[in-house]
Coordinates of C-alpha atoms and ligand atoms in Angstrom, one line a residue:
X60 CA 0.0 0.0 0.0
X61 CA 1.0 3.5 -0.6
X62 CA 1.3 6.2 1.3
X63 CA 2.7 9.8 1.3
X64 CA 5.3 11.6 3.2
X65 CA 6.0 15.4 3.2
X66 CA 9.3 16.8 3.7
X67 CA 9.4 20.7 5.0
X68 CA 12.3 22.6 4.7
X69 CA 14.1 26.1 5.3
X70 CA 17.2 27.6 5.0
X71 CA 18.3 28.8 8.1
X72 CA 18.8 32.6 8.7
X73 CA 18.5 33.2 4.7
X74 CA 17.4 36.6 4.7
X75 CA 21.1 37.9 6.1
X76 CA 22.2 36.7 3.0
X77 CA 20.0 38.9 0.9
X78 CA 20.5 41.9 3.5
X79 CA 24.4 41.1 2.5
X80 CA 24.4 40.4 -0.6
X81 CA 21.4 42.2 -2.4
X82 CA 18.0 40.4 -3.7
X83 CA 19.6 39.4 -7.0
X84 CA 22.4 37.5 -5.2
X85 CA 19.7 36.2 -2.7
X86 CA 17.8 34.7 -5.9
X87 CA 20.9 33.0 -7.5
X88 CA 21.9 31.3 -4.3
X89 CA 18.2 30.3 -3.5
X90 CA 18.7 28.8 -7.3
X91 CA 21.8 27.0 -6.6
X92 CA 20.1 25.6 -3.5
X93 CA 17.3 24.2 -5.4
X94 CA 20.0 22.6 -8.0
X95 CA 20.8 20.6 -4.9
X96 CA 18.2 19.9 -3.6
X97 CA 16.8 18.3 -6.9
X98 CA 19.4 16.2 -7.8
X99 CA 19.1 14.9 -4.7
X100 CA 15.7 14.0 -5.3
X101 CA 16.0 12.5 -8.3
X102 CA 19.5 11.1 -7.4
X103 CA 18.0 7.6 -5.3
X104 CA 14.0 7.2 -5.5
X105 CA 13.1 3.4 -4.4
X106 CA 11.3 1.4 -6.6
X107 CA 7.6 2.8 -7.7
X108 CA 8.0 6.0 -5.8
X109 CA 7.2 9.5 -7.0
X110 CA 8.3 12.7 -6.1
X111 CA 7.3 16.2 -6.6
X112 CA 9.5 18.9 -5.5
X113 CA 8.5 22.1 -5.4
X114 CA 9.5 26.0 -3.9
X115 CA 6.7 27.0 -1.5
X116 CA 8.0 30.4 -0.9
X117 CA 10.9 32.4 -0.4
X118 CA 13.4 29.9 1.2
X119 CA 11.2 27.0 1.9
X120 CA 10.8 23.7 -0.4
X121 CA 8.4 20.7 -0.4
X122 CA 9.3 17.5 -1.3
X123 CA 6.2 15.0 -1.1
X124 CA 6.8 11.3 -1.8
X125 CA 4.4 8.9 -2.7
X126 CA 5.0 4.8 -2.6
X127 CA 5.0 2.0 -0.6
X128 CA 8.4 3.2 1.7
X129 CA 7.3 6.8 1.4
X130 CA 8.5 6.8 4.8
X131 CA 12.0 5.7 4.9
X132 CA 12.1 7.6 1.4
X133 CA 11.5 11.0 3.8
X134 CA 13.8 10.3 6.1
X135 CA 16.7 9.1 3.6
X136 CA 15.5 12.0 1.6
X137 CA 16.3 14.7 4.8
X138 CA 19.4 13.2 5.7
X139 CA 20.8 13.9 1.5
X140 CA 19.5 17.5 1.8
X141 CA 21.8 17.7 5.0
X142 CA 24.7 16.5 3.4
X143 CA 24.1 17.8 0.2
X144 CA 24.3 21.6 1.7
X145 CA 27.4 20.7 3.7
X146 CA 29.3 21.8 0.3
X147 CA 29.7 25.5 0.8
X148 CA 28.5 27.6 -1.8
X149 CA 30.7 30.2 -3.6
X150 CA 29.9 33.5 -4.3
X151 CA 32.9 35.7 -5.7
X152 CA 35.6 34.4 -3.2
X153 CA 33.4 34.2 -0.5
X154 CA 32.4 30.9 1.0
X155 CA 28.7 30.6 2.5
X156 CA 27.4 28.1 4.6
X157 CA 23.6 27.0 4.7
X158 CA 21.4 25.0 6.5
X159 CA 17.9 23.6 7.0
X160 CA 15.4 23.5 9.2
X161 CA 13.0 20.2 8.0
X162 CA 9.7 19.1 9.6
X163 CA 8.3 15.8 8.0
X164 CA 4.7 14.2 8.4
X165 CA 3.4 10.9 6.8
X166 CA -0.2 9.5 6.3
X167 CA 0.9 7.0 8.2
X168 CA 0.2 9.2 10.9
X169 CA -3.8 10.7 11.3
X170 CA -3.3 12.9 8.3
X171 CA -5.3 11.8 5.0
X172 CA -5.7 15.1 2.8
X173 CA -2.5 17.3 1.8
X174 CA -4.1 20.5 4.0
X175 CA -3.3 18.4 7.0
X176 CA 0.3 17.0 5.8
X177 CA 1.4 20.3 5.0
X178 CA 0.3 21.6 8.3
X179 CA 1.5 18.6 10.9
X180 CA 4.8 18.9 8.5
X181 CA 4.8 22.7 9.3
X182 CA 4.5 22.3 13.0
X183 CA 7.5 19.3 13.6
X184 CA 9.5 22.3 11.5
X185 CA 8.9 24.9 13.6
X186 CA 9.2 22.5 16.8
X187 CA 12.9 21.9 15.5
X188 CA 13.6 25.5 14.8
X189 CA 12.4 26.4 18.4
X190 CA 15.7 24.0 19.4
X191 CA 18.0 25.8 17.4
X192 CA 18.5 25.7 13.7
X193 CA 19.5 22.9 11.3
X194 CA 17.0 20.3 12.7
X195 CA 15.1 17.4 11.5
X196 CA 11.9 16.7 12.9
X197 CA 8.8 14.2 12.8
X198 CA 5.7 15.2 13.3
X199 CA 3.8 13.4 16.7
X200 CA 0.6 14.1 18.0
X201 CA 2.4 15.7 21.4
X202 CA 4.0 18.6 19.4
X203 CA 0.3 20.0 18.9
X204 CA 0.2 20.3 22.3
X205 CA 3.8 22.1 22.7
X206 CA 2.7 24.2 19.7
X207 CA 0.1 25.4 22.0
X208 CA 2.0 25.3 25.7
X209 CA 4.4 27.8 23.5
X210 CA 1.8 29.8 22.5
X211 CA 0.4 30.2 26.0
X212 CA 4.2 30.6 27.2
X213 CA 4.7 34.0 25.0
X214 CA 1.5 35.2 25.9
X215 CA 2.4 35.3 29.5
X216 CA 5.7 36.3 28.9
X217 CA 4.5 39.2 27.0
X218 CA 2.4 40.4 29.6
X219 CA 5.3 39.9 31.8
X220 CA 7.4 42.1 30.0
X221 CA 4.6 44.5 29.9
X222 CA 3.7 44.6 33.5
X223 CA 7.6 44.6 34.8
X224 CA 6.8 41.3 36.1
X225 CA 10.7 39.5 35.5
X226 CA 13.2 40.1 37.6
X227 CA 17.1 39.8 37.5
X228 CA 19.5 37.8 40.1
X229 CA 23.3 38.0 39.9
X230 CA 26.0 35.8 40.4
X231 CA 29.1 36.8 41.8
X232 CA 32.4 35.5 40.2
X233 CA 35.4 35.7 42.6
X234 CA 39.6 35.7 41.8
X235 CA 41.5 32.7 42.2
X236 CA 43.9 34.5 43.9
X237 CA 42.6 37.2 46.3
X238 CA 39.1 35.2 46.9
X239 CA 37.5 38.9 46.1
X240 CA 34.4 39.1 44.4
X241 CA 35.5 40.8 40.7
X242 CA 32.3 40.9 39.2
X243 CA 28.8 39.4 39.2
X244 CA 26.6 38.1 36.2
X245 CA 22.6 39.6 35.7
X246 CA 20.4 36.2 34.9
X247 CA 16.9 36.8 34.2
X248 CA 14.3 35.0 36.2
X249 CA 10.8 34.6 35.8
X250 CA 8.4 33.9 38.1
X251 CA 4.7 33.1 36.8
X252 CA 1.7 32.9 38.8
X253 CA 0.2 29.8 37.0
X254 CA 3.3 28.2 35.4
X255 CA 5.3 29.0 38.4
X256 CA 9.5 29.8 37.9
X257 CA 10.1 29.4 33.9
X258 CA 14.3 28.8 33.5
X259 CA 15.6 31.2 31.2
X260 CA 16.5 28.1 29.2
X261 CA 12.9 27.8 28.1
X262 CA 11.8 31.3 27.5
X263 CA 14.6 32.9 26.2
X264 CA 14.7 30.4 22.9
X265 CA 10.9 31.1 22.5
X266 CA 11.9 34.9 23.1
X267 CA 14.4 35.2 20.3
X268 CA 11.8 33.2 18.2
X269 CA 9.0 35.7 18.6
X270 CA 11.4 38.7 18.4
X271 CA 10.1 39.4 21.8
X272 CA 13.9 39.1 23.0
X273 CA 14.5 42.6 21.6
X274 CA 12.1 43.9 24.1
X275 CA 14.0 41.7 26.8
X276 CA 17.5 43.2 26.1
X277 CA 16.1 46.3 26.8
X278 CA 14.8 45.3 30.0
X279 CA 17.7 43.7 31.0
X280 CA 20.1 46.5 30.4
X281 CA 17.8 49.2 31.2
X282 CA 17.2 47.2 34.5
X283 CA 21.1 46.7 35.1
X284 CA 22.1 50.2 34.8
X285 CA 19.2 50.7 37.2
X286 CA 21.0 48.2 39.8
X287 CA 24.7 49.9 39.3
X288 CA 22.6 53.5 39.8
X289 CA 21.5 52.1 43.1
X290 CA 24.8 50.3 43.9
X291 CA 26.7 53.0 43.3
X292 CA 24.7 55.4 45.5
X293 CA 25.3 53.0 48.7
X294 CA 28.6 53.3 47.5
X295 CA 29.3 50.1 45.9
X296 CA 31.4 49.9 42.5
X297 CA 31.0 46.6 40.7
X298 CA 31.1 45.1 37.1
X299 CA 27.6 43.6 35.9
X300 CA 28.3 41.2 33.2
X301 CA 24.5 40.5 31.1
X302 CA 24.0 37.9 28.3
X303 CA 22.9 39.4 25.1
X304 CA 21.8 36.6 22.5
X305 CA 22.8 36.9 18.9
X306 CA 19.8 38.6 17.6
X307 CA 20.2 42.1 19.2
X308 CA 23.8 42.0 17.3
X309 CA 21.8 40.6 14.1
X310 CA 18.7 42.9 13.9
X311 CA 19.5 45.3 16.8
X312 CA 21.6 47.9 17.6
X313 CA 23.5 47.0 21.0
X314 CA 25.7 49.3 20.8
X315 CA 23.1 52.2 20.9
X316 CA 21.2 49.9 23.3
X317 CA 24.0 50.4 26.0
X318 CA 25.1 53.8 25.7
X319 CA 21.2 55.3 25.9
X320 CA 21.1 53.3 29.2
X321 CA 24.2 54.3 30.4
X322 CA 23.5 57.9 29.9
X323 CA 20.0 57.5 31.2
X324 CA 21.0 56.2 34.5
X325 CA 24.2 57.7 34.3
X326 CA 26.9 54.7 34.6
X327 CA 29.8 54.2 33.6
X328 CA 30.3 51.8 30.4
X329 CA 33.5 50.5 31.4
X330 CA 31.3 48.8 34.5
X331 CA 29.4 46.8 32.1
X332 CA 30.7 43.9 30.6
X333 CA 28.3 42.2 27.9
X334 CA 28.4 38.1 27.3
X335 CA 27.6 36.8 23.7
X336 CA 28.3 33.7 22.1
X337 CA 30.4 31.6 19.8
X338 CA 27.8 31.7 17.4
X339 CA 27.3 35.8 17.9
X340 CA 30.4 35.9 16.8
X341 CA 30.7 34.0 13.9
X342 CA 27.2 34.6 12.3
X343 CA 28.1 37.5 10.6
X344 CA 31.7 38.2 11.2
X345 CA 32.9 41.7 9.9
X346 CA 29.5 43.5 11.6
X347 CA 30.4 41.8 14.4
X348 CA 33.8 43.0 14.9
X349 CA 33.3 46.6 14.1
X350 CA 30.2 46.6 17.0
X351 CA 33.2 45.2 19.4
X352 CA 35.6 47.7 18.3
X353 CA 32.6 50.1 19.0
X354 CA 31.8 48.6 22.3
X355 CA 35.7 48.3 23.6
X356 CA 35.5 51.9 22.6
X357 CA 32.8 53.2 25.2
X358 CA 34.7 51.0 27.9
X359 CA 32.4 48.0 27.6
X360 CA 34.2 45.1 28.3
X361 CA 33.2 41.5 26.2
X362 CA 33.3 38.2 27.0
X363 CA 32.9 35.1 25.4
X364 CA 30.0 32.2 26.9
X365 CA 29.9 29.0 27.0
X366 CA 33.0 28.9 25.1
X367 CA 33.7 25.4 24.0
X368 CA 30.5 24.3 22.7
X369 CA 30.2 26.3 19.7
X370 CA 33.0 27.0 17.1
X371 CA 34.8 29.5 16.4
X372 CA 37.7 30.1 13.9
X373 CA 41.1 30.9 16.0
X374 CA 41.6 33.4 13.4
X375 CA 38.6 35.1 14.0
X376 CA 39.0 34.9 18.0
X377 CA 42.6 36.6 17.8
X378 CA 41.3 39.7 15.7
X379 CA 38.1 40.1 17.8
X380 CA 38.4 42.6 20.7
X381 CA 37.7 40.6 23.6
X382 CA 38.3 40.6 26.9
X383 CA 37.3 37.2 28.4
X384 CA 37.0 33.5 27.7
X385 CA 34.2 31.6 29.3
X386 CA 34.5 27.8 29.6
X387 CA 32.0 26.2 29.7
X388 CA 30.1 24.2 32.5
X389 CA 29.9 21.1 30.5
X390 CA 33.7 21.2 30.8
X391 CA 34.1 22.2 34.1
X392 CA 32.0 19.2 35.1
X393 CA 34.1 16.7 34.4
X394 CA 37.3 17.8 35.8
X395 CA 39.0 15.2 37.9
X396 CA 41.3 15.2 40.9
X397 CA 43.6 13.0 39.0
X398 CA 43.6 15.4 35.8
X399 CA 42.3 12.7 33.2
X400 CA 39.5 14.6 31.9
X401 CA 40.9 18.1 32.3
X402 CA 42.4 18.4 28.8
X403 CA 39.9 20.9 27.6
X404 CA 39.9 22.9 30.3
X405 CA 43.6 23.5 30.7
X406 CA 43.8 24.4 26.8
X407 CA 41.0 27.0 27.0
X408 CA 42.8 28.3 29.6
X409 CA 46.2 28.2 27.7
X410 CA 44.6 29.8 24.9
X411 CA 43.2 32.6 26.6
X412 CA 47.1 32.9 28.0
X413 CA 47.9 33.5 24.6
X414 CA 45.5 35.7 23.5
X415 CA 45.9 38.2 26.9
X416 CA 42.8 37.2 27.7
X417 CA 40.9 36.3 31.2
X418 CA 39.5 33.1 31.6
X419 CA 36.5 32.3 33.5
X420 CA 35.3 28.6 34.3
X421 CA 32.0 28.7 35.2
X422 CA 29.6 25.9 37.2
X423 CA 32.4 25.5 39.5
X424 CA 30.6 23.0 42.1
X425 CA 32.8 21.4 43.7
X426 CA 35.9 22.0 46.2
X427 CA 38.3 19.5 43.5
X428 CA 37.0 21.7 40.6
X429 CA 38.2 24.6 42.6
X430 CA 41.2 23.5 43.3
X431 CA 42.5 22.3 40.2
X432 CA 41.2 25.8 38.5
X433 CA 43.2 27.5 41.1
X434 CA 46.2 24.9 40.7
X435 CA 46.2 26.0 36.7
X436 CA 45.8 29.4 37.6
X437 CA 42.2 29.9 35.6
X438 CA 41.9 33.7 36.6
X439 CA 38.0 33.7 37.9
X440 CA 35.6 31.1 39.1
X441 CA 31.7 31.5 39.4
X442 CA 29.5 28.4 40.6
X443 CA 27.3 26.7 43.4
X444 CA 30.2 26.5 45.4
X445 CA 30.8 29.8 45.6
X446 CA 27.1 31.7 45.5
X447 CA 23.8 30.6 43.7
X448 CA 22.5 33.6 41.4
X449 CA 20.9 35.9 44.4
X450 CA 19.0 39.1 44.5
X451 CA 20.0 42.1 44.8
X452 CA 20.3 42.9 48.2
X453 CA 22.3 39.9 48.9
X454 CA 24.8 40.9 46.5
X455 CA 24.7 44.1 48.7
X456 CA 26.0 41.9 52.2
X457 CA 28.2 40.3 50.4
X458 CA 30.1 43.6 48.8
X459 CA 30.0 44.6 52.5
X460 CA 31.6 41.6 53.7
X461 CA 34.2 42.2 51.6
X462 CA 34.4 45.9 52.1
X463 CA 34.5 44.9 55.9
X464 CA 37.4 42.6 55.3
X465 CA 35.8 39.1 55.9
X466 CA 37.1 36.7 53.5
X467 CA 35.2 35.0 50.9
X468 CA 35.3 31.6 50.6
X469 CA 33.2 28.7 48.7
X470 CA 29.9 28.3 50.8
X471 CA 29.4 24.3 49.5
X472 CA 27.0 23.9 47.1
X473 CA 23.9 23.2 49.7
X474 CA 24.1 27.0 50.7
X475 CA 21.4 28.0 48.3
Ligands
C2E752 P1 24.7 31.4 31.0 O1 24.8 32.8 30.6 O2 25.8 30.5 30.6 O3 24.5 31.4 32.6 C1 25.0 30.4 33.5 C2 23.9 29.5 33.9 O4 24.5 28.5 34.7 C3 22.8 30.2 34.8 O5 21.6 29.5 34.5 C4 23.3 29.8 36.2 O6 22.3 29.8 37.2 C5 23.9 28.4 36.0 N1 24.9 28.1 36.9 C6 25.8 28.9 37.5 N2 26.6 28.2 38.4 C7 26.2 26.9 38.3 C8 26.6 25.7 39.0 O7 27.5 25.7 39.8 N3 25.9 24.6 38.6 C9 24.9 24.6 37.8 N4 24.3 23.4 37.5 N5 24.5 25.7 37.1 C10 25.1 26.8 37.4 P2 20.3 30.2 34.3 O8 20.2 31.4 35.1 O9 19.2 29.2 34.3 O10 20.4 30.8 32.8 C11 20.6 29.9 31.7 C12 20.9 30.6 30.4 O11 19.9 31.4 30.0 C13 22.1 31.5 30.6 O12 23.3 30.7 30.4 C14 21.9 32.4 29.4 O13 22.3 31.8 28.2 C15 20.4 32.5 29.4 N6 20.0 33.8 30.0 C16 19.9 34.0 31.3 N7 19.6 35.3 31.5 C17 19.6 35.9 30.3 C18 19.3 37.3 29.8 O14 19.1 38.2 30.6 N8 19.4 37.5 28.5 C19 19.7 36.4 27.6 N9 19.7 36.7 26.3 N10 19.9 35.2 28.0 C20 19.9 34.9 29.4
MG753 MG1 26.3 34.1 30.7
MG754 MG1 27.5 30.2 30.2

């Protein structure tokens, strides 16, 4: 018996390339990419199957197979369309890299007509997409039911946002060697009346999917400047470090962003240091490093999170103006007493080394994490063992301790 299978795919981020390139370039790659894809298509049917491939809109193309393995035909089909994009394509000298989002749905499943393919097929895609880009996903019943949990999720987060209802802990970072707290980090917390506290991890994908994340970097900056205001008028001076995600530097304007709220609340730039990621970096490199070189310039300091788990040329990382390297947790996790597992650690360290930058290991939990990151002289640690993320005015007693000469030291991990 037949049946039919839908593939659903878009390029990732596509629209940069025509805001680089111009429309006409946009159209040639777009062109290219189909190339591709058909040949792919056509390249290794099974027996008595038929496809028709077609362009749905601007960067988004259908593939629907009908025979008896339309199934396994889909899924072969996705994983070609991955590899077959893995090729860069050339434009002048440049190299460009694309990828694709795919959602695929099957008669096998409840749908019957092509209305409800298309749209079951449509929802695993944007299900994918809501991970992160370059997914492959099947539709099952459950994701109409996520489709819907993230609709409810925005709207309360929007009316979150609206009503001022999100709030921002910090988490100290302390100095290997003087145990003094040289900084702290603003994470965002939510705390919902019906859903209870949502992790950042959850809404801060959906934010930066719904473009409501532009209104979030506002109210995060806005709200740290606020914080330094107050800090500095009980007399504390410290560094705020916030996480901006890659679409403020993509569609945004950060570096406006920070000097209208430094002026507004009158701060200092140099006390704010912003965190970005690999993939900040990377997604559009030259506009990238001229908004560092424009940042560096007001004072801002940059650092680099999660580093590890994205990529980033060494090239790239050595003409950027950073300031600080910050391994990540997954890293810092499996270091060792006996030193087995530390090898990635001790080289992001010996890389920042060479590239006079700081290095920060962060999810430091445990007193043999702490020690070996002292032992290999990582400059900063920030962790459970040290402090949880805390409000404000606990920050506050803590800067006093310090200012009152107690010593810091790690807490344990239990001390929440
Ligand atoms: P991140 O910037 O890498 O922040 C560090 C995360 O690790 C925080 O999670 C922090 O609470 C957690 N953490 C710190 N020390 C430890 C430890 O010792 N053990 C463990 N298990 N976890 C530790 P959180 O607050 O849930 O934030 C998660 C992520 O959400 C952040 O990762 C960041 O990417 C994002 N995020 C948080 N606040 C903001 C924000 O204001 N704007 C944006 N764009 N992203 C934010
Ligand atoms: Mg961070
Ligand atoms: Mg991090």
């Amino acid at each position: 018996r037949n049946s039919v299978a839908l593939v659903h795919a878009d390029l990732d981020g596509f629209q940069r390339y025509n805001d680089s390139f111009g429309y006409a370039a946009g159209d040639d790659l777009l062109v290219s990419v189909a190339d591709r894809l058909s040949a792919a298509v056509s390249a290794d049917l099974p027996p008595r199957t038929q496809a028709t491939f077609a362009r749905i809109g601007g960067d988004e193309f259908v593939v629907a197979l009908c025979g008896p393995t339309a199934d396994e035909a889909a899924d072969a089909l996705a994983d070609q369309w991955v590899k077959c994009l893995q090729t860069p394509f050339m434009r002048e000298e440049t190299e460009l890299f694309l990828s694709l989002s795919m959602g695929i749905a099957s008669t096998t499943n409840s749908a019957c007509d092509f209305e409800s393919l298309m749209k079951e097929a449509g929802t695993a895609l944007n299900a994918g997409k809501a991970t992160g880009n370059g997914n492959t996903r099947k539709f099952h019943e459950d994701m109409a039911c996520e489709t819907l949990d993230r609709v409810q999720l925005e709207s309360r987060l929007r009316v979150a946002l609206r009503n001022d209802k999100l709030d921002l802990h910090y988490q100290p970072k302390y100095c290997t060697v003087t145990g003094r707290i040289v900084g702290v980090e603003a994470l965002l917390r939510w705390h919902d009346e019906k859903l209870g506290s949502v992790s950042p991890c959850k809404f801060i994908p959906l934010a930066e999917q719904t473009g409501l994340i532009m209104d979030i970097n506002k109210w995060v900056v806005t709200h740290v400047c606020r914080q330094l205001r107050s800090w500095s008028g009980l007399g504390f001076e410290i560094p705020v470090s916030f996480n901006l995600s890659a679409a403020e530097f993509i569609h945004g304007d950060p570096v406006r962003l920070i000097a209208a709220a430094c002026e507004s609340h009158d701060v200092s730039p140099s006390l704010l240091e912003v965190e970005i990621t690999e993939s900040t970096l990377m997604y559009d490199v030259e506009a990238a490093c001229e908004c560092l070189t424009q940042l560096r310039g007001m004072g801002v300091s940059i650092s680099i999170d999660d580093f590890g788990t994205g990529y980033s040329s060494l090239a790239y990382l050595k003409r950027f103006n950073l300031d600080t390297l910050k391994i990540d947790r997954s890293f810092v996790e499996g270091i060792t007493a006996d030193g087995s597992e530390n090898g990635i650690c001790r080289a992001v360290i010996a890389l920042a080394r060479s590239l006079s930058l700081k290095v920060v290991a962060e999810g430091v939990e445990t007193t043999e994490q702490n020690d070996w990151l002292v032992a290999e002289s990582c400059d900063y640690v920030q962790g459970f063992l040290w402090s949880r993320p805390v409000p404000a005015r606990e920050i506050q007693l803590l800067l006093l301790e310090a200012s009152q000469g107690t010593q810091n030291r790690p807490r344990g991990i239990a001390a929440a």
